[in-house]
Amino acid sequence: AQTVTQSQPEMSVQEAETVTLSCTYDTSENNYYLFWYKQPPSRQMILVIRQEAYKQQNATENRFSVNFQKAAKSFSLKISDSQLGDTAMYFCALGRGSRGGSQGNLIFGKGTKLSVKP
Amino acid sequence: KAGVTQTPRYLIKTRGQQVTLSCSPISGHRSVSWYQQTPGQGLQFLFEYFSETQRNKGNFPGRFSGRQFSNSRSEMNVSTLELGDSALYLCASSLEVGRTGGYTFGSGTRLTVV
């Protein structure tokens, strides 16, 4: 069975500082994808960053980067220069790979509530 | 271009009734997935449709069903509602099953069963 664990239910960070959210996962698949989604109070899930398991290079999207440790099955998200608009729930998700990419049945962690303080 | 549209935004139903939720994917997207989000269970996958066919199904009772139309719009139906069905129902669309670009989510339908 595939599982995703986020061990930090809540975190806070001062504006402009850096914060790291943790995620560990378990899967027996060789081909899989990992995602971080952000859910602000508006409820819409917004894709922050994705990582293909077969790529060793860590994904980066502007202020967001990941530390992907495949052997340890760890996938942490680093947010640099935190902004007030980063306040949201953050979900780590695992997708099983198929020929074209991940399948639609994503497995989500329980989430980390991040508060950015002015 | 327009995002994923879910209607209605809010819904209140009585136990035992049935409900239908609608999801219009991004234009050109052919895959639609549905998720249930509750405080206790988190986000759980319901099912995925592609080209009017159910491609994947989560571990939910048969009271939960869905379908997809030729224009890729999707509906999910819950029959004989229970109090535990109160949740945020999210749908997500993608160009196709397995697209590595990820899935674009809608803002969800908040269902309250009383």
PDB file of C-alpha atoms in Angstrom:
ATOM      1  CA  ALA A   1       0.000   0.000   0.000  1.00  0.00           C
ATOM      2  CA  GLN A   2       1.118   3.527  -0.707  1.00  0.00           C
ATOM      3  CA  THR A   3       1.241   5.992   2.166  1.00  0.00           C
ATOM      4  CA  VAL A   4       2.221   9.616   2.641  1.00  0.00           C
ATOM      5  CA  THR A   5       3.088  11.035   6.053  1.00  0.00           C
ATOM      6  CA  GLN A   6       3.394  14.667   7.016  1.00  0.00           C
ATOM      7  CA  SER A   7       4.586  14.807  10.610  1.00  0.00           C
ATOM      8  CA  GLN A   8       4.118  18.539  11.190  1.00  0.00           C
ATOM      9  CA  PRO A   9       0.431  19.429  11.616  1.00  0.00           C
ATOM     10  CA  GLU A  10       1.222  23.126  12.032  1.00  0.00           C
ATOM     11  CA  MET A  11       4.170  25.410  11.430  1.00  0.00           C
ATOM     12  CA  SER A  12       4.776  29.123  11.504  1.00  0.00           C
ATOM     13  CA  VAL A  13       7.468  31.314  10.006  1.00  0.00           C
ATOM     14  CA  GLN A  14       8.281  34.998   9.971  1.00  0.00           C
ATOM     15  CA  GLU A  15       7.836  36.862   6.733  1.00  0.00           C
ATOM     16  CA  ALA A  16      10.998  36.789   4.548  1.00  0.00           C
ATOM     17  CA  GLU A  17      12.430  33.776   6.377  1.00  0.00           C
ATOM     18  CA  THR A  18      12.852  30.217   5.130  1.00  0.00           C
ATOM     19  CA  VAL A  19      10.776  27.231   6.218  1.00  0.00           C
ATOM     20  CA  THR A  20      10.948  23.523   5.398  1.00  0.00           C
ATOM     21  CA  LEU A  21       7.949  21.212   5.419  1.00  0.00           C
ATOM     22  CA  SER A  22       8.565  17.485   5.808  1.00  0.00           C
ATOM     23  CA  CYS A  23       7.037  14.580   3.941  1.00  0.00           C
ATOM     24  CA  THR A  24       7.855  10.891   3.911  1.00  0.00           C
ATOM     25  CA  TYR A  25       6.225   8.297   1.741  1.00  0.00           C
ATOM     26  CA  ASP A  26       6.138   4.607   1.103  1.00  0.00           C
ATOM     27  CA  THR A  27       5.577   2.853  -2.184  1.00  0.00           C
ATOM     28  CA  SER A  28       6.660  -0.353  -3.848  1.00  0.00           C
ATOM     29  CA  GLU A  29       6.468   1.248  -7.277  1.00  0.00           C
ATOM     30  CA  ASN A  30       9.586   2.164  -9.213  1.00  0.00           C
ATOM     31  CA  ASN A  31       7.805   4.702 -11.363  1.00  0.00           C
ATOM     32  CA  TYR A  32       6.051   7.392  -9.335  1.00  0.00           C
ATOM     33  CA  TYR A  33       5.618  11.124  -8.971  1.00  0.00           C
ATOM     34  CA  LEU A  34       5.553  13.402  -5.964  1.00  0.00           C
ATOM     35  CA  PHE A  35       3.703  16.677  -5.619  1.00  0.00           C
ATOM     36  CA  TRP A  36       3.257  19.527  -3.198  1.00  0.00           C
ATOM     37  CA  TYR A  37      -0.126  21.224  -3.301  1.00  0.00           C
ATOM     38  CA  LYS A  38      -1.167  24.382  -1.481  1.00  0.00           C
ATOM     39  CA  GLN A  39      -4.729  24.936  -0.266  1.00  0.00           C
ATOM     40  CA  PRO A  40      -5.486  28.506   0.887  1.00  0.00           C
ATOM     41  CA  PRO A  41      -8.781  29.416   2.598  1.00  0.00           C
ATOM     42  CA  SER A  42     -10.344  29.728  -0.860  1.00  0.00           C
ATOM     43  CA  ARG A  43     -10.238  25.887  -0.834  1.00  0.00           C
ATOM     44  CA  GLN A  44      -8.706  25.506  -4.277  1.00  0.00           C
ATOM     45  CA  MET A  45      -5.781  23.107  -4.400  1.00  0.00           C
ATOM     46  CA  ILE A  46      -2.884  24.747  -6.217  1.00  0.00           C
ATOM     47  CA  LEU A  47       0.059  22.774  -7.562  1.00  0.00           C
ATOM     48  CA  VAL A  48       3.266  24.157  -6.065  1.00  0.00           C
ATOM     49  CA  ILE A  49       5.884  21.775  -7.386  1.00  0.00           C
ATOM     50  CA  ARG A  50       6.254  18.237  -8.745  1.00  0.00           C
ATOM     51  CA  GLN A  51       9.077  15.714  -8.887  1.00  0.00           C
ATOM     52  CA  GLU A  52       9.482  12.666 -11.080  1.00  0.00           C
ATOM     53  CA  ALA A  53      11.042   9.837  -9.102  1.00  0.00           C
ATOM     54  CA  TYR A  54      13.373   8.871 -11.942  1.00  0.00           C
ATOM     55  CA  LYS A  55      14.970  12.334 -11.904  1.00  0.00           C
ATOM     56  CA  GLN A  56      17.746  12.788  -9.370  1.00  0.00           C
ATOM     57  CA  GLN A  57      17.811  16.563  -9.675  1.00  0.00           C
ATOM     58  CA  ASN A  58      15.640  18.345  -7.137  1.00  0.00           C
ATOM     59  CA  ALA A  59      12.776  20.356  -8.627  1.00  0.00           C
ATOM     60  CA  THR A  60      12.700  24.130  -8.168  1.00  0.00           C
ATOM     61  CA  GLU A  61       9.963  26.660  -8.860  1.00  0.00           C
ATOM     62  CA  ASN A  62      10.961  30.221  -7.967  1.00  0.00           C
ATOM     63  CA  ARG A  63      10.957  30.427  -4.131  1.00  0.00           C
ATOM     64  CA  PHE A  64       9.922  26.781  -3.772  1.00  0.00           C
ATOM     65  CA  SER A  65      12.332  23.874  -3.921  1.00  0.00           C
ATOM     66  CA  VAL A  66      12.322  20.267  -2.806  1.00  0.00           C
ATOM     67  CA  ASN A  67      14.841  17.958  -1.214  1.00  0.00           C
ATOM     68  CA  PHE A  68      14.096  14.572  -2.742  1.00  0.00           C
ATOM     69  CA  GLN A  69      15.861  11.698  -0.988  1.00  0.00           C
ATOM     70  CA  LYS A  70      14.704   8.614  -2.865  1.00  0.00           C
ATOM     71  CA  ALA A  71      16.448   6.009  -0.720  1.00  0.00           C
ATOM     72  CA  ALA A  72      15.067   7.553   2.449  1.00  0.00           C
ATOM     73  CA  LYS A  73      11.665   8.101   0.786  1.00  0.00           C
ATOM     74  CA  SER A  74      11.687  11.694   1.876  1.00  0.00           C
ATOM     75  CA  PHE A  75      10.330  14.680  -0.045  1.00  0.00           C
ATOM     76  CA  SER A  76      10.585  17.976   1.843  1.00  0.00           C
ATOM     77  CA  LEU A  77       9.497  21.386   0.598  1.00  0.00           C
ATOM     78  CA  LYS A  78      11.565  24.487   1.231  1.00  0.00           C
ATOM     79  CA  ILE A  79       9.958  27.900   0.945  1.00  0.00           C
ATOM     80  CA  SER A  80      12.439  30.758   0.759  1.00  0.00           C
ATOM     81  CA  ASP A  81      11.641  34.417   1.431  1.00  0.00           C
ATOM     82  CA  SER A  82       8.239  33.500   2.894  1.00  0.00           C
ATOM     83  CA  GLN A  83       5.384  35.814   2.011  1.00  0.00           C
ATOM     84  CA  LEU A  84       2.052  36.427   3.732  1.00  0.00           C
ATOM     85  CA  GLY A  85       0.332  34.874   0.715  1.00  0.00           C
ATOM     86  CA  ASP A  86       2.087  31.584   1.436  1.00  0.00           C
ATOM     87  CA  THR A  87      -0.201  31.079   4.433  1.00  0.00           C
ATOM     88  CA  ALA A  88      -2.161  27.909   3.595  1.00  0.00           C
ATOM     89  CA  MET A  89      -2.448  24.175   4.103  1.00  0.00           C
ATOM     90  CA  TYR A  90       0.279  22.303   2.275  1.00  0.00           C
ATOM     91  CA  PHE A  91      -0.272  18.758   1.107  1.00  0.00           C
ATOM     92  CA  CYS A  92       2.295  16.285  -0.058  1.00  0.00           C
ATOM     93  CA  ALA A  93       0.948  13.787  -2.621  1.00  0.00           C
ATOM     94  CA  LEU A  94       2.158  10.612  -4.299  1.00  0.00           C
ATOM     95  CA  GLY A  95       1.066   9.484  -7.731  1.00  0.00           C
ATOM     96  CA  ARG A  96       1.666   6.077  -9.229  1.00  0.00           C
ATOM     97  CA  GLY A  97       3.423   6.191 -12.528  1.00  0.00           C
ATOM     98  CA  SER A  98       2.066   4.863 -15.764  1.00  0.00           C
ATOM     99  CA  ARG A  99       3.346   4.953 -19.305  1.00  0.00           C
ATOM    100  CA  GLY A 100       2.516   8.602 -19.733  1.00  0.00           C
ATOM    101  CA  GLY A 101       2.927   9.833 -16.165  1.00  0.00           C
ATOM    102  CA  SER A 102       1.130   9.661 -12.855  1.00  0.00           C
ATOM    103  CA  GLN A 103      -2.321   8.215 -12.584  1.00  0.00           C
ATOM    104  CA  GLY A 104      -5.255  10.160 -11.258  1.00  0.00           C
ATOM    105  CA  ASN A 105      -5.444   8.453  -7.893  1.00  0.00           C
ATOM    106  CA  LEU A 106      -3.135  10.630  -5.873  1.00  0.00           C
ATOM    107  CA  ILE A 107      -2.406   9.666  -2.271  1.00  0.00           C
ATOM    108  CA  PHE A 108      -2.308  12.723  -0.034  1.00  0.00           C
ATOM    109  CA  GLY A 109      -0.738  13.338   3.351  1.00  0.00           C
ATOM    110  CA  LYS A 110      -2.808  14.901   6.156  1.00  0.00           C
ATOM    111  CA  GLY A 111      -1.337  18.316   5.486  1.00  0.00           C
ATOM    112  CA  THR A 112       0.708  20.969   7.269  1.00  0.00           C
ATOM    113  CA  LYS A 113      -0.921  24.249   8.185  1.00  0.00           C
ATOM    114  CA  LEU A 114       1.622  26.990   7.520  1.00  0.00           C
ATOM    115  CA  SER A 115       1.194  30.462   8.967  1.00  0.00           C
ATOM    116  CA  VAL A 116       3.427  33.272   7.760  1.00  0.00           C
ATOM    117  CA  LYS A 117       3.610  36.042  10.364  1.00  0.00           C
ATOM    118  CA  PRO A 118       4.345  39.683   9.541  1.00  0.00           C
TER     119      PRO A 118
ATOM    120  CA  LYS B   1      -8.533  30.293 -19.943  1.00  0.00           C
ATOM    121  CA  ALA B   2     -11.181  29.256 -17.433  1.00  0.00           C
ATOM    122  CA  GLY B   3     -10.179  26.909 -14.631  1.00  0.00           C
ATOM    123  CA  VAL B   4     -11.984  23.884 -13.273  1.00  0.00           C
ATOM    124  CA  THR B   5     -15.541  24.827 -12.365  1.00  0.00           C
ATOM    125  CA  GLN B   6     -17.500  23.001  -9.702  1.00  0.00           C
ATOM    126  CA  THR B   7     -21.145  23.620  -8.984  1.00  0.00           C
ATOM    127  CA  PRO B   8     -22.733  24.251  -6.649  1.00  0.00           C
ATOM    128  CA  ARG B   9     -20.266  25.757  -4.178  1.00  0.00           C
ATOM    129  CA  TYR B  10     -22.391  24.862  -1.171  1.00  0.00           C
ATOM    130  CA  LEU B  11     -25.112  22.311  -0.650  1.00  0.00           C
ATOM    131  CA  ILE B  12     -27.194  21.256   2.339  1.00  0.00           C
ATOM    132  CA  LYS B  13     -29.050  17.959   2.144  1.00  0.00           C
ATOM    133  CA  THR B  14     -31.018  15.792   4.500  1.00  0.00           C
ATOM    134  CA  ARG B  15     -29.936  12.301   5.497  1.00  0.00           C
ATOM    135  CA  GLY B  16     -31.362   9.734   3.084  1.00  0.00           C
ATOM    136  CA  GLN B  17     -31.546  12.097   0.130  1.00  0.00           C
ATOM    137  CA  GLN B  18     -29.338  11.906  -2.928  1.00  0.00           C
ATOM    138  CA  VAL B  19     -27.144  14.591  -4.424  1.00  0.00           C
ATOM    139  CA  THR B  20     -25.430  15.301  -7.741  1.00  0.00           C
ATOM    140  CA  LEU B  21     -22.312  17.426  -8.020  1.00  0.00           C
ATOM    141  CA  SER B  22     -20.948  18.817 -11.265  1.00  0.00           C
ATOM    142  CA  CYS B  23     -17.435  19.446 -12.526  1.00  0.00           C
ATOM    143  CA  SER B  24     -16.458  21.199 -15.753  1.00  0.00           C
ATOM    144  CA  PRO B  25     -12.779  20.624 -16.562  1.00  0.00           C
ATOM    145  CA  ILE B  26     -10.418  23.033 -18.211  1.00  0.00           C
ATOM    146  CA  SER B  27     -11.123  23.252 -21.924  1.00  0.00           C
ATOM    147  CA  GLY B  28      -9.251  20.465 -23.671  1.00  0.00           C
ATOM    148  CA  HIS B  29      -8.755  18.387 -20.528  1.00  0.00           C
ATOM    149  CA  ARG B  30     -10.217  14.921 -20.872  1.00  0.00           C
ATOM    150  CA  SER B  31      -9.438  13.375 -17.499  1.00  0.00           C
ATOM    151  CA  VAL B  32     -11.468  14.215 -14.401  1.00  0.00           C
ATOM    152  CA  SER B  33     -10.743  12.900 -10.899  1.00  0.00           C
ATOM    153  CA  TRP B  34     -12.866  13.289  -7.780  1.00  0.00           C
ATOM    154  CA  TYR B  35     -11.706  13.507  -4.162  1.00  0.00           C
ATOM    155  CA  GLN B  36     -13.455  13.712  -0.805  1.00  0.00           C
ATOM    156  CA  GLN B  37     -11.847  15.933   1.844  1.00  0.00           C
ATOM    157  CA  THR B  38     -12.814  15.650   5.520  1.00  0.00           C
ATOM    158  CA  PRO B  39     -11.035  16.796   8.685  1.00  0.00           C
ATOM    159  CA  GLY B  40     -10.733  13.236   9.939  1.00  0.00           C
ATOM    160  CA  GLN B  41      -9.795  11.273   6.819  1.00  0.00           C
ATOM    161  CA  GLY B  42      -8.115  14.011   4.811  1.00  0.00           C
ATOM    162  CA  LEU B  43      -8.174  13.798   1.032  1.00  0.00           C
ATOM    163  CA  GLN B  44      -9.342  10.506  -0.389  1.00  0.00           C
ATOM    164  CA  PHE B  45      -9.588   9.520  -4.033  1.00  0.00           C
ATOM    165  CA  LEU B  46     -13.056   8.621  -5.280  1.00  0.00           C
ATOM    166  CA  PHE B  47     -12.707   7.891  -8.991  1.00  0.00           C
ATOM    167  CA  GLU B  48     -11.246   9.060 -12.271  1.00  0.00           C
ATOM    168  CA  TYR B  49     -12.876   9.313 -15.672  1.00  0.00           C
ATOM    169  CA  PHE B  50     -11.332   9.597 -19.095  1.00  0.00           C
ATOM    170  CA  SER B  51     -13.213   9.582 -22.394  1.00  0.00           C
ATOM    171  CA  GLU B  52     -16.461   8.745 -20.588  1.00  0.00           C
ATOM    172  CA  THR B  53     -14.929   5.646 -18.996  1.00  0.00           C
ATOM    173  CA  GLN B  54     -14.086   5.107 -15.347  1.00  0.00           C
ATOM    174  CA  ARG B  55     -10.354   4.413 -15.259  1.00  0.00           C
ATOM    175  CA  ASN B  56      -9.642   4.206 -11.530  1.00  0.00           C
ATOM    176  CA  LYS B  57     -11.802   3.828  -8.446  1.00  0.00           C
ATOM    177  CA  GLY B  58     -11.114   4.432  -4.780  1.00  0.00           C
ATOM    178  CA  ASN B  59     -12.383   2.516  -1.787  1.00  0.00           C
ATOM    179  CA  PHE B  60     -15.846   4.006  -1.383  1.00  0.00           C
ATOM    180  CA  PRO B  61     -19.224   2.279  -1.135  1.00  0.00           C
ATOM    181  CA  GLY B  62     -21.447   1.866  -4.166  1.00  0.00           C
ATOM    182  CA  ARG B  63     -23.557   4.819  -3.029  1.00  0.00           C
ATOM    183  CA  PHE B  64     -20.885   6.961  -4.638  1.00  0.00           C
ATOM    184  CA  SER B  65     -20.994   6.936  -8.408  1.00  0.00           C
ATOM    185  CA  GLY B  66     -19.961   9.138 -11.252  1.00  0.00           C
ATOM    186  CA  ARG B  67     -20.058   9.608 -14.955  1.00  0.00           C
ATOM    187  CA  GLN B  68     -18.443  11.676 -17.663  1.00  0.00           C
ATOM    188  CA  PHE B  69     -20.085  13.165 -20.707  1.00  0.00           C
ATOM    189  CA  SER B  70     -18.749  13.500 -24.232  1.00  0.00           C
ATOM    190  CA  ASN B  71     -17.731  17.111 -23.532  1.00  0.00           C
ATOM    191  CA  SER B  72     -15.604  15.833 -20.594  1.00  0.00           C
ATOM    192  CA  ARG B  73     -17.868  17.377 -17.968  1.00  0.00           C
ATOM    193  CA  SER B  74     -18.330  15.032 -15.056  1.00  0.00           C
ATOM    194  CA  GLU B  75     -20.913  14.475 -12.379  1.00  0.00           C
ATOM    195  CA  MET B  76     -20.740  12.511  -9.186  1.00  0.00           C
ATOM    196  CA  ASN B  77     -23.770  11.216  -7.376  1.00  0.00           C
ATOM    197  CA  VAL B  78     -24.190  10.152  -3.780  1.00  0.00           C
ATOM    198  CA  SER B  79     -27.341   8.255  -2.940  1.00  0.00           C
ATOM    199  CA  THR B  80     -28.900   7.636   0.474  1.00  0.00           C
ATOM    200  CA  LEU B  81     -26.821  10.352   2.115  1.00  0.00           C
ATOM    201  CA  GLU B  82     -25.321   9.744   5.539  1.00  0.00           C
ATOM    202  CA  LEU B  83     -24.090  12.315   8.048  1.00  0.00           C
ATOM    203  CA  GLY B  84     -20.542  11.095   7.382  1.00  0.00           C
ATOM    204  CA  ASP B  85     -20.803  12.155   3.761  1.00  0.00           C
ATOM    205  CA  SER B  86     -20.483  15.781   4.855  1.00  0.00           C
ATOM    206  CA  ALA B  87     -17.275  16.910   3.214  1.00  0.00           C
ATOM    207  CA  LEU B  88     -15.601  19.097   0.642  1.00  0.00           C
ATOM    208  CA  TYR B  89     -15.727  17.351  -2.718  1.00  0.00           C
ATOM    209  CA  LEU B  90     -12.954  18.361  -5.077  1.00  0.00           C
ATOM    210  CA  CYS B  91     -12.510  17.536  -8.697  1.00  0.00           C
ATOM    211  CA  ALA B  92      -9.336  17.814 -10.705  1.00  0.00           C
ATOM    212  CA  SER B  93      -8.750  17.761 -14.423  1.00  0.00           C
ATOM    213  CA  SER B  94      -5.822  16.825 -16.580  1.00  0.00           C
ATOM    214  CA  LEU B  95      -5.121  16.569 -20.282  1.00  0.00           C
ATOM    215  CA  GLU B  96      -5.127  12.806 -20.019  1.00  0.00           C
ATOM    216  CA  VAL B  97      -4.671  10.032 -17.502  1.00  0.00           C
ATOM    217  CA  GLY B  98      -1.043  10.009 -16.589  1.00  0.00           C
ATOM    218  CA  ARG B  99      -0.179  13.527 -17.645  1.00  0.00           C
ATOM    219  CA  THR B 100       2.907  14.564 -15.707  1.00  0.00           C
ATOM    220  CA  GLY B 101       1.844  18.181 -15.713  1.00  0.00           C
ATOM    221  CA  GLY B 102      -0.219  17.455 -12.707  1.00  0.00           C
ATOM    222  CA  TYR B 103      -3.825  18.016 -12.025  1.00  0.00           C
ATOM    223  CA  THR B 104      -5.711  21.309 -11.799  1.00  0.00           C
ATOM    224  CA  PHE B 105      -8.258  21.385  -9.017  1.00  0.00           C
ATOM    225  CA  GLY B 106     -11.507  23.243  -8.686  1.00  0.00           C
ATOM    226  CA  SER B 107     -12.613  25.097  -5.554  1.00  0.00           C
ATOM    227  CA  GLY B 108     -14.854  22.253  -4.488  1.00  0.00           C
ATOM    228  CA  THR B 109     -18.425  21.724  -3.398  1.00  0.00           C
ATOM    229  CA  ARG B 110     -19.044  21.878   0.337  1.00  0.00           C
ATOM    230  CA  LEU B 111     -21.734  19.288   1.115  1.00  0.00           C
ATOM    231  CA  THR B 112     -23.426  19.331   4.506  1.00  0.00           C
ATOM    232  CA  VAL B 113     -25.744  16.469   5.424  1.00  0.00           C
ATOM    233  CA  VAL B 114     -28.168  17.183   8.279  1.00  0.00           C
TER     234      VAL B 114
END
